[in-house]
Structures are given as C-alpha cells and as structure tokens.
Amino acid sequence: MSSSLAKESRPAFAGLGGLSPEKLFGELPTPCYILDEAMLRRNGEILAGVAERTGCRILLAQKAFSNYDLYSVLSPYLDGTEASGLYEARLGAEEMPGKEVHVFCAAYQENEFDELLRYAGHIVFNSPRQLERFGPLAKKAGKSIGLRINPECSTQEGHAIYDPCAPGSRLGTTRAQWDAGMSPELIELLDGLHFHTLCEQDSDALEITLDVVKERFGDILPQMKWLNFGGGHHITKSGYDIPRLEWCIRLAQERWDLQIYLEPGEACALNAGYLAAHVLDVLQNDGTYIAILDTSAACHMPDVLEMPYRPPLYGTKEPGELPCTVRLGGPTCLAGDVIGDYSFAAPLREGDLLLFGDMAIYTMCKNNTFNGMALPSIFVLRDGRELQSLKRFEYMDFRHRLGR
C-alpha cells in the first residue's frame, strides 16, 4: 500500500502517533497481533474515572480480552474480572490477585463447581433451577450470590446473535419465570441481580433498560445488596455519553441503595490492538478487484463474520471514496472468508502491508486453526514504541489441540 496515503485519523489508529504501519511494524512476521499498552492504559483511566466519581465497581469481562500478560496494565484501574466459567475465573484470580472475581454461566457443571468456588467470589446463576441446585453450596462457601434477569428489553438492531433479550432467549430469568420458579427460600439466597442486554451501545440504551428493570423487578431490588449492569457499554468510545452513564449509576444507587457493578469487555481494550497482514495475491472476478491476504476473517477475527462488521483498516475509506475499491479475503477454503470492501488511493500489490484496527477484542480469545491456519504471533507495543514478542505459534500448537 502506498506510503503517501493521508494519515489515518480514526481513533482505531490513534495509538500509532502519526507513524505509518510500515515504520512501526514493517519488520514483523505476519499475520500478527500487536497490543497497544498506551491505549489500554488510556481506557483504564477513563473507566477508573467513572468508578471514582460514582462509587461503582468495574470489572474486565475476559470473554472479550484475556491477554493476561497485559492485566498488569489494566489492574490498577479495575476492581477485578468477570468470567464465563471455570477457566476464566481461575485466570482472573491468578492474574489479578487480590481483586474481585465474578462468574456467570448459563449452566454450571457439577464436576467443576467445587473448583470454581475456590476462585470466584460472586456466583451468578441463570435460572431459578440452577440457583436451587448450586446456590446453597455457594452460600455455604461464603460467596455472594446473584441471579441474572432478563428484562425483555431489546435496544439493538442488526446483531441478533448478541441480543440476550430476543424472544425465546436462553439467557436470564424473565419476570414470568421468576414468578413461576422463585420461592422465598431461593430469594433469601440472593445478594444481587445481574442483567446484560447491551452490545457496544451508548448509555441512552442503558437508561431505557433501567426503566424496564424498574418496571419489572423494582419490587425485588430493595431486598438486594448489589446490581450488575453487565457489559456492552462502549464507555471508552469517542463520543460516548459518560455523564448519562454516571447519572444512570447514581439513579440506581439512590433508588435501591445498591452497590453497582459494570463488566465491560470491549471498553477495556477498545482500539488497543492491531492485526498486521500482507497481500499474497491480487485478482479480478467479474469487475470485482480482490486481494487475498495472509490473515483470515474466519480464523483470526471471527466477529467480522459473526457480528458481522467491517473492521477499520489504516489509510482506507469506504468503498468508492478512493480510486481503487478492493475486496479483502483470507486464504482459507471458506467462500465467505471475506473481511470486507475498502477503497485505496492506489492499487494493491503483492507484498503490501495492511493494518487492521481494534483487533484486541474478541480476536485472540476467539481465533481458531480452521484449515490448519497458523495462529498469528502476538506482540506488544510498549509505551516507548518498543516492540516485545509475547507469543509465537508453531505446528505443534495446532497439532496438540487435536490429539496426543
């Protein structure tokens, strides 16, 4: 890609400090992820400010970002971690020692539950039946116990796979399910309620949700000690309405006299990572210009297909805005392994370096080796522009996933 392209000004590349990808990462083997220490710290500072001004407690949702070598960067700004099961709970306890560990799982496994209690301080259940089955064990172990509720309030469009309030959802207890399944004895076990309804949304969606939570569970909340607002809050995104978020937190605190928790994932590592790739081939099919890269949407950035969305790419614009529009795809056999269409100032050539932004979240924790694709190496861009190698993956990493 031509180095004469105008400097990218979107937040996804703010951490580059105006330097080109070629200058910073041109010598790295690709594909590779690069984690940006300074941007992680910036996100932590924003989150810590919210906690300091409101008294809420903020946790890292490890399902979005679990690169534990960088937990030491985030730990000073956060109150702990949120986990989706045993392994994440253990990781949080080991890598943020002394901090809170919360866990929510749609259903717990009996053969793992005793070990889970060693690591987690807060256990959130998905249904009255799960609470009935495992709640007494957790209470006996001195854990704080919660139940996830489903306020049946969808505030998002276009990402149905991430909508916990969609009709027929398996996540959270509706008021009808509460009335049918919750006894006074089960309510007595509870310390708090949890809802998670947002997906990369602003605080206006939270305000709408809180009104519905009040309508459907307002009679229950005065009996609780805490309320967890879940994740999906895009707090560190440019333009996010932080004052409205803080107003929502204070409103819930005053209304129900509760400790408020938030457990963002993407907000902790937003725009704090990159994925570098090279062009392997350029071709044309029926008027569509196509570039095959050494990175794969299906393997290395799965949310591109699952959300779906088109990740930011340094030095490019929307299709048709610059002279050359190119469809970028991966090298796998999956016909739909397409990253997206982008426009460039000049035609792409074999060997050009491309840099995707916002690649810290939902990438390394979700990637895979479909087609025998090697996992990208992981590097860290330290504050002083020093690059440090964290992890390189080889054939045996692929092999050992599949057998002896």
XYZ file of C-alpha atoms in Angstrom:
404
model
C 0.000 0.000 0.000
C 1.355 3.423 -0.888
C 3.019 5.275 1.978
C 1.700 8.548 0.541
C -1.802 7.905 1.818
C -3.199 10.569 4.116
C -2.594 9.893 7.797
C -5.420 7.878 9.312
C -7.211 9.944 11.947
C -9.810 7.497 13.246
C -9.488 6.517 16.934
C -8.610 2.933 15.973
C -5.138 4.140 14.991
C -4.589 6.969 17.468
C -2.005 4.867 19.259
C 0.311 4.965 16.241
C 1.129 8.580 16.994
C 1.150 9.522 13.315
C 3.755 6.912 12.367
C 2.982 4.603 9.453
C 2.373 0.862 9.882
C 5.435 0.233 7.711
C 7.577 2.305 10.049
C 6.308 0.621 13.210
C 5.567 -2.933 12.152
C 7.199 -3.457 8.758
C 9.747 -5.947 10.116
C 7.236 -8.148 11.966
C 6.221 -11.570 10.627
C 2.600 -11.587 9.507
C -0.094 -12.214 10.290
C 0.421 -10.908 13.793
C -1.481 -9.107 16.516
C 0.021 -6.060 18.203
C -1.343 -4.980 21.578
C -1.034 -1.276 22.386
C -0.039 -0.732 26.020
C -0.651 3.030 25.969
C -4.173 2.657 24.599
C -5.012 0.017 27.207
C -3.858 2.422 29.892
C -5.944 5.227 28.379
C -9.039 3.019 28.515
C -8.265 2.108 32.107
C -8.009 5.755 33.083
C -11.430 6.514 31.592
C -13.038 3.581 33.387
C -11.356 4.431 36.678
C -12.723 7.967 36.390
C -16.277 6.645 36.162
C -15.719 4.427 39.201
C -14.143 7.227 41.218
C -16.932 9.723 40.500
C -19.811 7.316 41.145
C -18.590 4.624 43.537
C -19.462 1.851 41.082
C -17.110 -1.092 40.626
C -15.850 -2.023 37.164
C -14.689 -5.474 36.075
C -12.876 -6.738 32.992
C -15.065 -9.150 31.003
C -12.426 -11.682 29.991
C -14.569 -13.121 27.196
C -13.562 -10.046 25.167
C -9.953 -9.672 26.268
C -7.950 -12.292 28.130
C -4.341 -11.493 27.251
C -3.191 -11.840 30.827
C 0.314 -10.515 30.173
C -1.363 -7.108 29.919
C -3.562 -7.472 33.016
C -0.903 -5.621 34.985
C -1.605 -2.572 32.789
C -5.353 -2.658 33.451
C -5.354 -3.907 37.037
C -4.670 -0.533 38.735
C -7.820 0.883 37.154
C -10.241 -2.022 37.682
C -11.871 -3.809 40.606
C -11.468 -7.286 39.184
C -12.567 -9.651 36.456
C -15.732 -11.249 35.158
C -15.657 -14.849 33.960
C -17.925 -17.105 31.945
C -16.768 -20.322 33.547
C -14.065 -22.124 35.488
C -11.030 -21.380 33.335
C -11.671 -17.646 33.065
C -12.394 -17.466 36.796
C -9.084 -19.147 37.556
C -7.259 -16.861 35.114
C -8.719 -13.761 36.740
C -7.866 -14.958 40.235
C -4.300 -15.843 39.246
C -3.514 -12.807 37.088
C -5.302 -10.090 39.070
C -4.578 -11.382 42.563
C -6.463 -9.707 45.362
C -9.144 -8.384 43.018
C -12.779 -9.489 42.765
C -13.713 -12.454 40.569
C -17.303 -12.683 39.343
C -18.641 -15.523 37.239
C -21.807 -16.038 35.236
C -22.593 -19.192 33.284
C -25.809 -20.240 31.573
C -25.469 -23.593 33.366
C -22.755 -24.841 35.713
C -21.237 -28.318 35.604
C -21.363 -30.284 38.826
C -17.884 -31.742 38.365
C -16.390 -28.212 38.125
C -18.392 -26.332 40.729
C -16.260 -27.077 43.798
C -13.143 -25.882 41.982
C -14.970 -22.795 40.725
C -15.750 -21.845 44.325
C -12.006 -21.669 45.000
C -11.602 -18.780 42.580
C -14.848 -16.800 42.329
C -16.273 -14.527 44.997
C -19.522 -13.738 43.163
C -21.534 -16.526 41.518
C -24.396 -15.500 39.221
C -26.970 -18.082 38.177
C -29.070 -18.057 35.030
C -32.281 -19.695 36.238
C -34.196 -20.498 39.415
C -33.367 -24.180 38.889
C -29.615 -23.507 38.761
C -29.938 -21.318 41.859
C -31.807 -24.089 43.648
C -29.233 -26.701 42.669
C -25.980 -24.841 43.351
C -26.947 -21.793 45.427
C -26.790 -23.480 48.844
C -23.277 -24.774 48.080
C -22.124 -21.305 47.074
C -23.753 -19.706 50.104
C -22.119 -22.247 52.426
C -18.766 -21.370 50.857
C -19.350 -17.709 51.731
C -19.893 -16.494 48.177
C -22.057 -13.576 47.096
C -24.902 -14.993 45.032
C -26.775 -13.401 42.160
C -29.387 -14.247 39.561
C -29.325 -12.968 36.012
C -32.596 -11.378 34.997
C -33.965 -10.816 31.503
C -35.895 -7.531 31.369
C -37.112 -8.441 27.856
C -35.988 -5.070 26.540
C -34.118 -5.142 23.221
C -32.332 -1.889 22.411
C -30.200 -3.053 19.477
C -30.777 -3.883 15.834
C -28.765 -5.921 13.378
C -26.847 -8.103 15.849
C -29.440 -10.725 16.810
C -26.736 -13.244 17.733
C -25.723 -10.854 20.552
C -29.220 -9.933 21.760
C -29.933 -11.654 25.105
C -33.434 -10.169 25.119
C -34.542 -11.683 21.824
C -37.744 -13.753 22.006
C -37.050 -17.230 23.334
C -33.681 -16.222 24.776
C -31.879 -18.800 26.942
C -30.160 -16.047 28.944
C -31.608 -14.567 32.090
C -34.786 -15.048 34.109
C -37.858 -13.191 32.906
C -40.405 -11.884 35.382
C -42.793 -14.669 34.378
C -40.071 -17.259 35.061
C -39.291 -15.533 38.360
C -42.909 -15.655 39.483
C -43.198 -19.308 38.496
C -39.895 -20.550 39.926
C -38.686 -18.338 42.774
C -39.658 -19.299 46.311
C -38.994 -17.202 49.438
C -36.178 -19.606 50.305
C -34.483 -19.023 46.937
C -34.890 -15.255 47.193
C -33.244 -15.436 50.605
C -30.126 -16.889 48.969
C -29.682 -13.864 46.718
C -27.380 -10.914 47.292
C -27.857 -9.304 43.921
C -29.311 -9.264 40.423
C -27.487 -9.090 37.117
C -28.613 -8.052 33.661
C -26.648 -7.939 30.434
C -28.621 -6.592 27.492
C -26.287 -4.249 25.582
C -23.794 -4.764 22.751
C -21.346 -1.924 22.070
C -24.031 0.671 22.840
C -24.254 4.140 24.334
C -25.743 4.998 27.711
C -29.115 6.004 26.269
C -29.767 2.268 25.771
C -28.835 1.673 29.407
C -31.288 4.356 30.536
C -34.084 2.696 28.566
C -33.166 -0.688 30.034
C -33.090 0.623 33.587
C -36.626 1.941 33.237
C -37.811 -1.527 32.213
C -35.816 -3.173 35.017
C -37.573 -0.841 37.456
C -40.960 -1.718 35.993
C -40.432 -5.491 36.090
C -38.075 -6.055 39.031
C -38.334 -2.839 41.048
C -40.136 -4.599 43.877
C -37.275 -7.103 44.225
C -34.276 -4.779 44.097
C -34.717 -3.146 47.540
C -34.019 -6.588 49.017
C -30.670 -6.837 47.204
C -27.155 -5.647 48.061
C -25.879 -5.137 44.522
C -26.960 -4.787 40.915
C -24.690 -5.654 37.983
C -25.357 -3.691 34.769
C -23.432 -6.274 32.723
C -21.335 -5.343 29.707
C -21.792 -3.872 26.255
C -21.198 -0.320 27.500
C -18.994 1.424 24.917
C -17.593 3.725 27.598
C -14.184 4.385 26.031
C -15.501 5.040 22.535
C -15.125 8.604 21.293
C -18.400 10.434 21.834
C -19.840 8.030 24.406
C -22.155 9.862 26.815
C -20.321 9.297 30.110
C -22.395 11.852 32.096
C -25.569 9.949 31.206
C -23.936 6.674 32.303
C -22.963 8.222 35.621
C -26.475 9.586 36.029
C -27.864 6.062 35.486
C -25.483 4.654 38.089
C -26.410 7.273 40.677
C -30.103 6.845 39.934
C -29.929 3.107 40.656
C -27.835 3.725 43.781
C -30.320 6.230 45.154
C -33.410 4.334 44.072
C -32.451 0.953 45.557
C -29.443 1.622 47.838
C -27.230 -0.830 45.952
C -23.604 -1.350 45.017
C -23.449 -1.056 41.229
C -21.153 -3.187 39.076
C -20.288 -2.885 35.391
C -18.388 -5.556 33.490
C -17.338 -4.157 30.097
C -15.088 -6.136 27.814
C -14.694 -4.118 24.668
C -14.432 -0.839 26.607
C -11.354 -2.141 28.426
C -9.412 -2.921 25.254
C -11.171 -0.793 22.621
C -8.773 0.380 19.901
C -5.886 -1.140 21.843
C -4.746 -3.664 19.274
C -3.925 -4.179 15.615
C -3.673 -7.068 13.178
C -0.937 -6.754 10.578
C -1.159 -8.720 7.330
C 0.428 -8.887 3.900
C -1.178 -9.167 0.473
C -0.486 -12.580 -1.087
C -2.317 -12.219 -4.405
C -4.418 -9.732 -6.360
C -7.047 -10.802 -8.874
C -10.207 -9.682 -10.637
C -13.525 -11.506 -10.999
C -16.446 -10.023 -12.945
C -15.454 -6.446 -12.188
C -14.574 -7.067 -8.540
C -10.974 -6.491 -7.542
C -9.897 -8.985 -4.887
C -6.838 -9.242 -2.663
C -6.002 -12.457 -0.836
C -4.251 -11.806 2.478
C -2.221 -13.991 4.807
C -4.851 -13.407 7.514
C -8.360 -14.833 7.713
C -11.641 -13.355 8.917
C -12.869 -16.832 9.831
C -9.737 -17.781 11.772
C -8.220 -14.585 13.118
C -11.096 -12.103 13.501
C -14.243 -14.257 13.824
C -16.534 -11.385 14.840
C -16.141 -9.952 11.338
C -18.381 -12.815 10.230
C -20.421 -13.305 13.403
C -21.487 -9.707 14.094
C -20.988 -9.044 11.143
C -18.906 -5.902 10.758
C -16.111 -4.394 8.668
C -13.028 -3.635 10.798
C -11.152 -0.349 10.417
C -8.164 -0.506 8.057
C -5.371 2.062 8.119
C -5.295 4.516 5.217
C -8.542 3.389 3.574
C -12.033 4.763 3.131
C -15.496 3.470 2.314
C -15.917 1.624 -0.997
C -15.905 4.079 -3.898
C -14.485 7.041 -1.972
C -10.893 6.485 -3.157
C -9.902 5.424 -6.693
C -9.383 1.694 -6.068
C -12.018 -0.425 -4.308
C -10.819 -3.890 -3.321
C -12.468 -6.840 -1.592
C -10.130 -8.334 1.018
C -10.338 -12.033 1.743
C -8.488 -14.749 3.586
C -6.616 -17.773 2.210
C -8.951 -20.468 3.588
C -11.350 -22.653 1.585
C -14.393 -20.935 3.137
C -16.102 -18.980 0.348
C -17.330 -16.442 2.873
C -13.887 -15.772 4.350
C -14.195 -12.112 3.361
C -13.039 -9.247 5.565
C -14.795 -6.523 3.580
C -14.594 -3.994 0.751
C -12.288 -0.984 1.134
C -11.112 1.794 -1.148
C -7.433 2.660 -1.569
C -5.591 5.564 -3.140
C -3.610 3.197 -5.372
C -3.934 -0.419 -6.494
C -2.760 -3.063 -4.069
C 0.295 -5.124 -4.927
C 1.624 -8.440 -3.665
C 3.645 -7.834 -0.521
C 1.802 -4.697 0.617
C 1.403 -4.384 4.390
C -2.120 -3.778 5.736
C -3.022 -2.879 9.308
C -6.460 -3.567 10.777
C -7.522 -1.676 13.890
C -9.491 -2.521 17.033
C -8.118 -6.058 16.979
C -7.543 -6.547 20.707
C -11.140 -7.513 21.492
C -12.835 -10.773 20.503
C -9.856 -11.851 18.374
C -7.151 -13.730 20.270
C -9.721 -15.171 22.686
C -11.863 -16.472 19.784
C -9.437 -17.323 17.000
C -9.063 -20.840 15.607
C -6.976 -23.029 13.316
C -9.574 -23.968 10.670
C -7.843 -25.304 7.541
C -4.690 -25.694 9.608
C -4.191 -21.940 9.587
C -1.424 -20.890 11.946
C -2.458 -18.558 14.751
C -0.917 -15.084 14.435
C 2.013 -14.228 16.667
C 1.324 -11.712 19.436
C 3.437 -8.623 20.089
C 3.116 -5.683 22.483
C 3.783 -2.075 21.554
C 5.154 -0.644 24.769
C 4.840 2.998 25.783
C 8.245 3.895 24.373
C 7.477 2.394 20.930
C 9.405 -0.735 21.857
C 8.006 -3.942 20.382
C 8.035 -7.034 22.584
C 7.224 -10.547 21.407
C 4.672 -12.266 23.656
C 3.804 -15.464 21.829
C 4.651 -17.308 18.628
C 2.605 -20.266 17.471
C 4.030 -23.259 15.622
C 2.827 -26.517 14.077
C 2.778 -28.310 17.427
C 0.321 -25.773 18.830
C -2.078 -26.791 16.051
C -1.366 -30.497 16.444
C -1.778 -30.617 20.219
C -5.304 -29.186 20.011
C -6.424 -32.306 18.187
C -4.836 -35.255 19.967
C -1.803 -36.646 21.777
